[in-house]
Coordinates of C-alpha atoms and ligand atoms in Angstrom, one line a residue:
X1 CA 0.0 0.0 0.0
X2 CA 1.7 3.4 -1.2
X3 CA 0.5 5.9 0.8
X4 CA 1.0 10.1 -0.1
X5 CA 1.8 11.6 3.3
X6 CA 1.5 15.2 4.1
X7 CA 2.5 17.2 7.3
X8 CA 2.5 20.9 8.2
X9 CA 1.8 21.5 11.5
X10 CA 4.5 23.8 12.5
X11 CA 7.9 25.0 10.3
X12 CA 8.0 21.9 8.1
X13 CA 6.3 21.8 5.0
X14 CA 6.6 18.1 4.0
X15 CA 5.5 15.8 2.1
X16 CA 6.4 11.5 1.6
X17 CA 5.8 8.2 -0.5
X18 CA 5.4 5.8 2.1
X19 CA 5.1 1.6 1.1
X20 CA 3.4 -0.6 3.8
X21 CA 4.6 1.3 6.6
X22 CA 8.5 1.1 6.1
X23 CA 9.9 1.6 2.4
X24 CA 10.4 5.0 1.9
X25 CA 9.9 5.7 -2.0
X26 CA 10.2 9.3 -1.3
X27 CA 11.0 12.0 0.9
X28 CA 10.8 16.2 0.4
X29 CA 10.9 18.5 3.8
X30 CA 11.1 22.6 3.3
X31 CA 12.0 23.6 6.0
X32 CA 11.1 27.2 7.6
X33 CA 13.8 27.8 10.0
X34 CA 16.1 30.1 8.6
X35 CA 12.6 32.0 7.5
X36 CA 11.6 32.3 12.0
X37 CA 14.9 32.3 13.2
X38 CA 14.9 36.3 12.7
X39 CA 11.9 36.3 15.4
X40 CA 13.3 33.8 17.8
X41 CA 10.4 31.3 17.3
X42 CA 7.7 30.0 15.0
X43 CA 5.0 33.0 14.1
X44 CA 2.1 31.4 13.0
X45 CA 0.6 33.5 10.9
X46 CA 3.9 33.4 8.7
X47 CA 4.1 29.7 9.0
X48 CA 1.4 29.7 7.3
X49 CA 2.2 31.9 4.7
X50 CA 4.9 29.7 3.5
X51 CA 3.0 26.5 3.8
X52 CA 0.5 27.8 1.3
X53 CA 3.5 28.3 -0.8
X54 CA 5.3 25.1 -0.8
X55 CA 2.7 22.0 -0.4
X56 CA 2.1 22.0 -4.2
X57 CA 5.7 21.9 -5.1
X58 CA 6.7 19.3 -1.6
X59 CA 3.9 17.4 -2.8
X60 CA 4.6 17.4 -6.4
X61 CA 8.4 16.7 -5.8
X62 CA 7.6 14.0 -3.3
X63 CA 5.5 11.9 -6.3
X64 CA 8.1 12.7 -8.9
X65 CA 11.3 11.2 -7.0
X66 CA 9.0 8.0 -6.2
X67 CA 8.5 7.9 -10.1
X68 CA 4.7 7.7 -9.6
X69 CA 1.6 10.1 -10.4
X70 CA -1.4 10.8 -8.1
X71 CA -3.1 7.5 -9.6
X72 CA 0.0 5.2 -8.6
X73 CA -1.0 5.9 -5.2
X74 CA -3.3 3.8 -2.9
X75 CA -4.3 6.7 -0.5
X76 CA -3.0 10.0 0.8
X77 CA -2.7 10.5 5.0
X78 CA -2.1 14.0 6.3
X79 CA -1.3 15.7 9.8
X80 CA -4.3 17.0 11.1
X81 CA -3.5 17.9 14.6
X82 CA -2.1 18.8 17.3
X83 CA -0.1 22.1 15.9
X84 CA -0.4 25.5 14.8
X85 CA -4.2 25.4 13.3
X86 CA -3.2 27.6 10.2
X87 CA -0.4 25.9 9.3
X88 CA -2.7 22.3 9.5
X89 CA -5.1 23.9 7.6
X90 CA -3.0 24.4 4.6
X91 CA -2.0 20.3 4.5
X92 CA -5.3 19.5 5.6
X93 CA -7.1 21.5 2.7
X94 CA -4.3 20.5 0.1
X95 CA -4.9 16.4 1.2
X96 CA -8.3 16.3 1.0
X97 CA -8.9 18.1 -2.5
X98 CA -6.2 15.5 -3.6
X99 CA -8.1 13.0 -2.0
X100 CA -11.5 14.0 -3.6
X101 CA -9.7 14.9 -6.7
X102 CA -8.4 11.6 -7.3
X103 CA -10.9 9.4 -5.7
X104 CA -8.2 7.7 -3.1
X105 CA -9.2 7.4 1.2
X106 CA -8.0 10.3 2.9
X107 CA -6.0 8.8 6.5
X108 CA -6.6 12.0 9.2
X109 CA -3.1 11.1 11.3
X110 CA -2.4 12.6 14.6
X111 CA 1.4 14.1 15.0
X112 CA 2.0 12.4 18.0
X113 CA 0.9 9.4 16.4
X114 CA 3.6 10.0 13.4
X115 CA 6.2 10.4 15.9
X116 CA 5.9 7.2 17.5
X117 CA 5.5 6.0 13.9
X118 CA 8.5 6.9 12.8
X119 CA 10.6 4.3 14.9
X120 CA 8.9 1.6 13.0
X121 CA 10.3 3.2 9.5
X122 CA 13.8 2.2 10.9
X123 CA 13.7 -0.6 13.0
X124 CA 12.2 -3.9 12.7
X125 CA 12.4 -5.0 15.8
X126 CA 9.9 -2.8 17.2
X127 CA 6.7 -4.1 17.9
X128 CA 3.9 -3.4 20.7
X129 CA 4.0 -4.0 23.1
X130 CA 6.6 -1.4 24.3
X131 CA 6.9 2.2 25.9
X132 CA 7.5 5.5 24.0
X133 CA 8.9 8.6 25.5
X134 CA 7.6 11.1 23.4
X135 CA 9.6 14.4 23.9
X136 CA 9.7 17.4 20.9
X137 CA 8.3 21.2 20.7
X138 CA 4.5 20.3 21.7
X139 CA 4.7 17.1 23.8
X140 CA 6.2 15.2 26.5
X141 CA 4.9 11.9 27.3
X142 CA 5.5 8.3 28.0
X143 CA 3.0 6.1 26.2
X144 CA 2.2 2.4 26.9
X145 CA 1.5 1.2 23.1
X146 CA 0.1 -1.9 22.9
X147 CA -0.7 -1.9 19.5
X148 CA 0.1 -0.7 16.8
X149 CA -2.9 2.1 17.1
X150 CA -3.5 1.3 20.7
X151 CA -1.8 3.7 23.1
X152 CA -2.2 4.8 26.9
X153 CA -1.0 7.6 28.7
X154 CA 1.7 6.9 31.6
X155 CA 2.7 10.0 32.3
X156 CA 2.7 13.6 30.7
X157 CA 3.8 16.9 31.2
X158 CA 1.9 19.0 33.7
X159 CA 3.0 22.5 31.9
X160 CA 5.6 23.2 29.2
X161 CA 7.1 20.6 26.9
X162 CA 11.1 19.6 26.9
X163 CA 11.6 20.8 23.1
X164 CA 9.6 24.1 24.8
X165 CA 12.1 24.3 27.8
X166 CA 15.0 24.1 25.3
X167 CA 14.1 26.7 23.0
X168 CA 12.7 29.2 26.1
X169 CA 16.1 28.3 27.6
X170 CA 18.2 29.1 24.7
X171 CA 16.3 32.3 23.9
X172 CA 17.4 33.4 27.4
X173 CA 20.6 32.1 26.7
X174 CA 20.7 34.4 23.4
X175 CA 20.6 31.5 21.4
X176 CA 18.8 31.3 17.9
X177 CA 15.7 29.2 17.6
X178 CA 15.5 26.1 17.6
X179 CA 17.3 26.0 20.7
X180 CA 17.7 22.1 21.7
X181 CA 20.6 21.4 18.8
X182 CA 21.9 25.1 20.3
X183 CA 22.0 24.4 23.9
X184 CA 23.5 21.1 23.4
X185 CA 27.0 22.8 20.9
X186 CA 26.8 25.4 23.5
X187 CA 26.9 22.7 26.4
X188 CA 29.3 20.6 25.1
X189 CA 32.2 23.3 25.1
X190 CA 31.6 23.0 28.8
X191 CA 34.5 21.3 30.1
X192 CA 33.9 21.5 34.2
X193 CA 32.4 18.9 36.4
X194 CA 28.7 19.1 36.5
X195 CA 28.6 17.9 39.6
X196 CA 30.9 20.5 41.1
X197 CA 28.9 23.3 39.2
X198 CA 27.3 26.6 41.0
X199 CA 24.4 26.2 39.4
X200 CA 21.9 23.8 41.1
X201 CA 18.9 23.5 39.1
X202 CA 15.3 21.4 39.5
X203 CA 14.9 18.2 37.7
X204 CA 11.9 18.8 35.4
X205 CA 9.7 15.2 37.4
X206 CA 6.5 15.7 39.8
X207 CA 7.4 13.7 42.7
X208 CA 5.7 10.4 43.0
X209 CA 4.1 10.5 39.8
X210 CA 6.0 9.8 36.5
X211 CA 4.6 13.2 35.3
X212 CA 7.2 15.8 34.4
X213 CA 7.4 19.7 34.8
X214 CA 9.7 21.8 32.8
X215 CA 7.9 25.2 33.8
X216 CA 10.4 25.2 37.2
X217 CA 13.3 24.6 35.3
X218 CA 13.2 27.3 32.9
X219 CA 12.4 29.4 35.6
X220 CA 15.6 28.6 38.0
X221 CA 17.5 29.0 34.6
X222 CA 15.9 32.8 34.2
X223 CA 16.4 33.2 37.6
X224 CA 20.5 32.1 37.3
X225 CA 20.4 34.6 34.6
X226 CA 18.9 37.7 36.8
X227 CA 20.7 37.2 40.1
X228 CA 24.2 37.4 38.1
X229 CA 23.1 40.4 36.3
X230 CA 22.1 42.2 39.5
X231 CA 25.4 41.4 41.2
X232 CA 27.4 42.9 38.1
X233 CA 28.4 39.3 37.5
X234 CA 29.0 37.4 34.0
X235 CA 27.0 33.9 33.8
X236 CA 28.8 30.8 32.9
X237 CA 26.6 30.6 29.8
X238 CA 28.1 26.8 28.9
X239 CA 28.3 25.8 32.2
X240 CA 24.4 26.8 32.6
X241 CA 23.9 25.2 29.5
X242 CA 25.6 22.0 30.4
X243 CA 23.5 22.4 34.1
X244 CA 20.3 23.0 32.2
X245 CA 20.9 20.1 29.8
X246 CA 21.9 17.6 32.0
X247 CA 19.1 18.4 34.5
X248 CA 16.2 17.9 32.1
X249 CA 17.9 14.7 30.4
X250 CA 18.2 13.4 34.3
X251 CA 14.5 13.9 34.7
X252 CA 13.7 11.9 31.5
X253 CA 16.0 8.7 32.0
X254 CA 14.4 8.9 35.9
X255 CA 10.5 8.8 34.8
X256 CA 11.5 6.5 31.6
X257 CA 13.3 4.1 33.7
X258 CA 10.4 3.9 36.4
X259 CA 7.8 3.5 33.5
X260 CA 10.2 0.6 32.3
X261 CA 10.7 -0.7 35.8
X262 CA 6.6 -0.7 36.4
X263 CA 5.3 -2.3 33.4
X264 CA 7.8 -4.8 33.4
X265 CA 8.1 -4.0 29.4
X266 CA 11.7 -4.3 27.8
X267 CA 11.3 -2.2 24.6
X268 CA 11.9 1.7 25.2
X269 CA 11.6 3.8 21.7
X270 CA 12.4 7.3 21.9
X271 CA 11.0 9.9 19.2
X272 CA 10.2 13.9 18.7
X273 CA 12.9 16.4 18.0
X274 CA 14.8 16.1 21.7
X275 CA 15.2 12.6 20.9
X276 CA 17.9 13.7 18.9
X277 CA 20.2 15.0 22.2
X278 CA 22.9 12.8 22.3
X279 CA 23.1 13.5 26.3
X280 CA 20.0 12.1 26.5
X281 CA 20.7 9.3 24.2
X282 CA 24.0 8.6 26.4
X283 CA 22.0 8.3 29.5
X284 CA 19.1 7.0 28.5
X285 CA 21.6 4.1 27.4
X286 CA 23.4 4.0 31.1
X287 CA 19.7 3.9 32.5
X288 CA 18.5 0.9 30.6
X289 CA 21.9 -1.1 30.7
X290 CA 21.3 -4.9 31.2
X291 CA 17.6 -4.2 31.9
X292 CA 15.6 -2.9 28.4
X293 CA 16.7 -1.8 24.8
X294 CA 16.2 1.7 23.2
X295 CA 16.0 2.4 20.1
X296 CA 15.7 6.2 18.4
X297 CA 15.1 7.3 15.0
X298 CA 17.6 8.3 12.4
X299 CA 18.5 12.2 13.3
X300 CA 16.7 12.9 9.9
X301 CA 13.4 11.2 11.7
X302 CA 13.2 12.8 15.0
X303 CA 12.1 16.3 14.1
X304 CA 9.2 16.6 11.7
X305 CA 9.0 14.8 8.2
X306 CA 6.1 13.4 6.7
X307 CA 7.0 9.9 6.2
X308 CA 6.4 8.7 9.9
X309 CA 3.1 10.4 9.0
X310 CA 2.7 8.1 6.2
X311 CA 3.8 4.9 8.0
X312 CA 1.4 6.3 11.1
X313 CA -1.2 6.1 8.5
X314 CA -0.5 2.4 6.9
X315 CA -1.0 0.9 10.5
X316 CA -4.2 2.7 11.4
X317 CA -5.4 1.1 7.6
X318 CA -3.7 -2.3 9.0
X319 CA -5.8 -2.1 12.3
X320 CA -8.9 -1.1 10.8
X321 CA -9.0 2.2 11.6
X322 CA -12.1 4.8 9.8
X323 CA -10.7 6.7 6.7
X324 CA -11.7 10.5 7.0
X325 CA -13.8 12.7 4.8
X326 CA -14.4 16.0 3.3
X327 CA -15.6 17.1 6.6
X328 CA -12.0 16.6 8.0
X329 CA -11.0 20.0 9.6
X330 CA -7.7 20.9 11.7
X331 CA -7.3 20.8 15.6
X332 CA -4.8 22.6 17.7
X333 CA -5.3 20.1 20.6
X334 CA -5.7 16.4 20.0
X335 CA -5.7 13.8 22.6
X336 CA -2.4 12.4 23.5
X337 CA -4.2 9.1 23.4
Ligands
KG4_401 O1 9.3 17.0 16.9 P1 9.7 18.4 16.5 O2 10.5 18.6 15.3 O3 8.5 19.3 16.5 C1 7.4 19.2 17.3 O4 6.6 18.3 17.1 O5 7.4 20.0 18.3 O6 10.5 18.9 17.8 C2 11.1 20.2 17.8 C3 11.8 20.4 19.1 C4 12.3 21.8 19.3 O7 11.8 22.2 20.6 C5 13.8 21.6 19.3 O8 14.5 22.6 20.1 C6 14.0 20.2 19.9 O9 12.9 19.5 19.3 N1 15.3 19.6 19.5 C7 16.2 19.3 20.4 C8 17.3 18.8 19.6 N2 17.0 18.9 18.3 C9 15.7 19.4 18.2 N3 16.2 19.4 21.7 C10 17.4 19.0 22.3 N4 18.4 18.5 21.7 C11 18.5 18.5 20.4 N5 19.6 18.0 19.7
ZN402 ZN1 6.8 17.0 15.8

């Protein structure tokens, strides 16, 4: 089943040729970065903007490296939530006039969904049941899959989410957005002991729950920031990095490993753009050693694409899940699970 995948719920206009799930015929991604960067974040409105601008050509560039036409397809899937509700509205519009256009099943795919997803593109071992720690821009979460479109919540964030503490970090920092792949070049020209550092910071975990809560941590790190400038001091920016870093990773590896440790599971996968934070990938390795495996996606996987859209899409086919119609619209929120 070759599936046309669209996503665009934030920077990333993209667009995929997905086979059953795994071959990837194709796969176009125009990025917006460099476009934000200028405003320190994503504006929506501009997001948008640009979208409108690049699905035709993604999508058209996406069908012509897979060497196929709108008919060689078997159905499109799209992104139609959670995200910035312009920028899903463009993919969401562009997918389903495809999809009525050339009379294929339209496959309404959650992000979060498409993240979890996109382990399955590059490993073959993974198969429910296992846990997922979600962690990118808009989420963090550990999810209890126990089939392939069968998910429950273990734990969540009660405020911001890790990709979100690593971009308002590095902002603060004076870093450019996105922060995460800043804070960690900017952390690892710190050569000190962490453990010997000034800067003591909250791990970002709600005590006896395996919830976690970045909204503390960002604030000690503001608050680092303020009581140096008001003593006439200069902060150790790569040692607050470093500080910042480790302390969130910490708080990660502790919930994952307790999720692990409670269900009694012994496949961890790891997806959403932090999961490409080789600290976290180090620890999370030291945390599971001798008890569970971990697997990531390819760096090129973990922030937004659209082909873990379109192998999202190919398992909720597999389990039988409803195709979507012209009535389809966009959501800011969906449900984690
Ligand atoms: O999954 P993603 O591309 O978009 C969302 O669904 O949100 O994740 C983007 C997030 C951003 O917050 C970005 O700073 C973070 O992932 N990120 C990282 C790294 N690379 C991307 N965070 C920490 N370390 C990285 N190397
Ligand atoms: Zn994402």
């Amino acid at each position: 089943m070759k599936i046309l995948s669209i996503e665009s719920s934030c920077d990333e206009t993209a667009a995929a040729v997905v086979e059953d799930g795994k071959a990837v015929l194709s796969s176009v991604v125009a990025s917006q970065i460099e476009i934000h960067r200028r405003f320190g974040g994503v504006v929506p409105e501009i997001a948008s903007r640009n979208h409108t601008l690049a699905v035709g050509p993604v999508v058209d560039e996406a069908l012509a490296r897979a060497g196929l036409t709108l008919d060689g397809v078997d159905a499109i899937a799209v992104t139609y939530g959670a995200g910035l509700l312009g920028a899903l509205l463009v993919g969401v519009s562009y997918a389903k006039a495809l999809a009525y256009a050339a009379n294929k099943p339209l496959y309404a795919v959650s992000h979060i969904k498409g993240h979890i997803a996109a382990n399955y593109i590059a490993h073959d071992e993974v198969k429910p049941p296992y846990v997922c720690l979600l962690v990118s821009g808009g989420h963090s979460a550990l999810l209890r899959v126990d089939g392939y479109d069968d998910f429950s919540l273990l734990g969540t964030t009660r405020d911001d989410a890790a990709g979100e503490a690593f971009d308002k970090v590095a902002r603060v920092l004076g870093l450019p957005y996105p922060g995460g792949p800043e804070i960690e070049k900017l952390a690892a020209t710190f050569s000190g002991e962490l453990s010997e550092s000034c800067y003591k910071l909250p791990k970002p975990v709600v005590k006896g729950t395996t919830d976690f809560s970045f909204s503390g941590l960002k604030t000690a790190v503001i608050n680092c920031l303020n009581n140096a400038k008001n003593r006439g001091e200069t902060p150790d920016r790569a040692q607050l990095a470093a500080v910042f870093q480790e302390t969130a990773v910490d708080g990660l590896v502790e919930n994952a490993v307790a999720v692990m440790e409670s269900t009694g599971l012994k496949t961890l996968t790891v997806a959403g753009g932090v999961s490409a934070n080789s600290r976290l990938r180090q620890k999370l390795k030291e945390g599971a050693a001798g008890k569970f495996s971990v697997f990531y996606p390819p760096l090129s996987l973990c922030t937004d694409n659209a082909e873990m859209i379109g192998a999202a899409a190919y398992y909720m086919s597999v389990s039988g899940a409803p195709t979507a119609d012209l009535t389809l619209d966009a959501s800011a929120n969906v449900p984690l699970t």
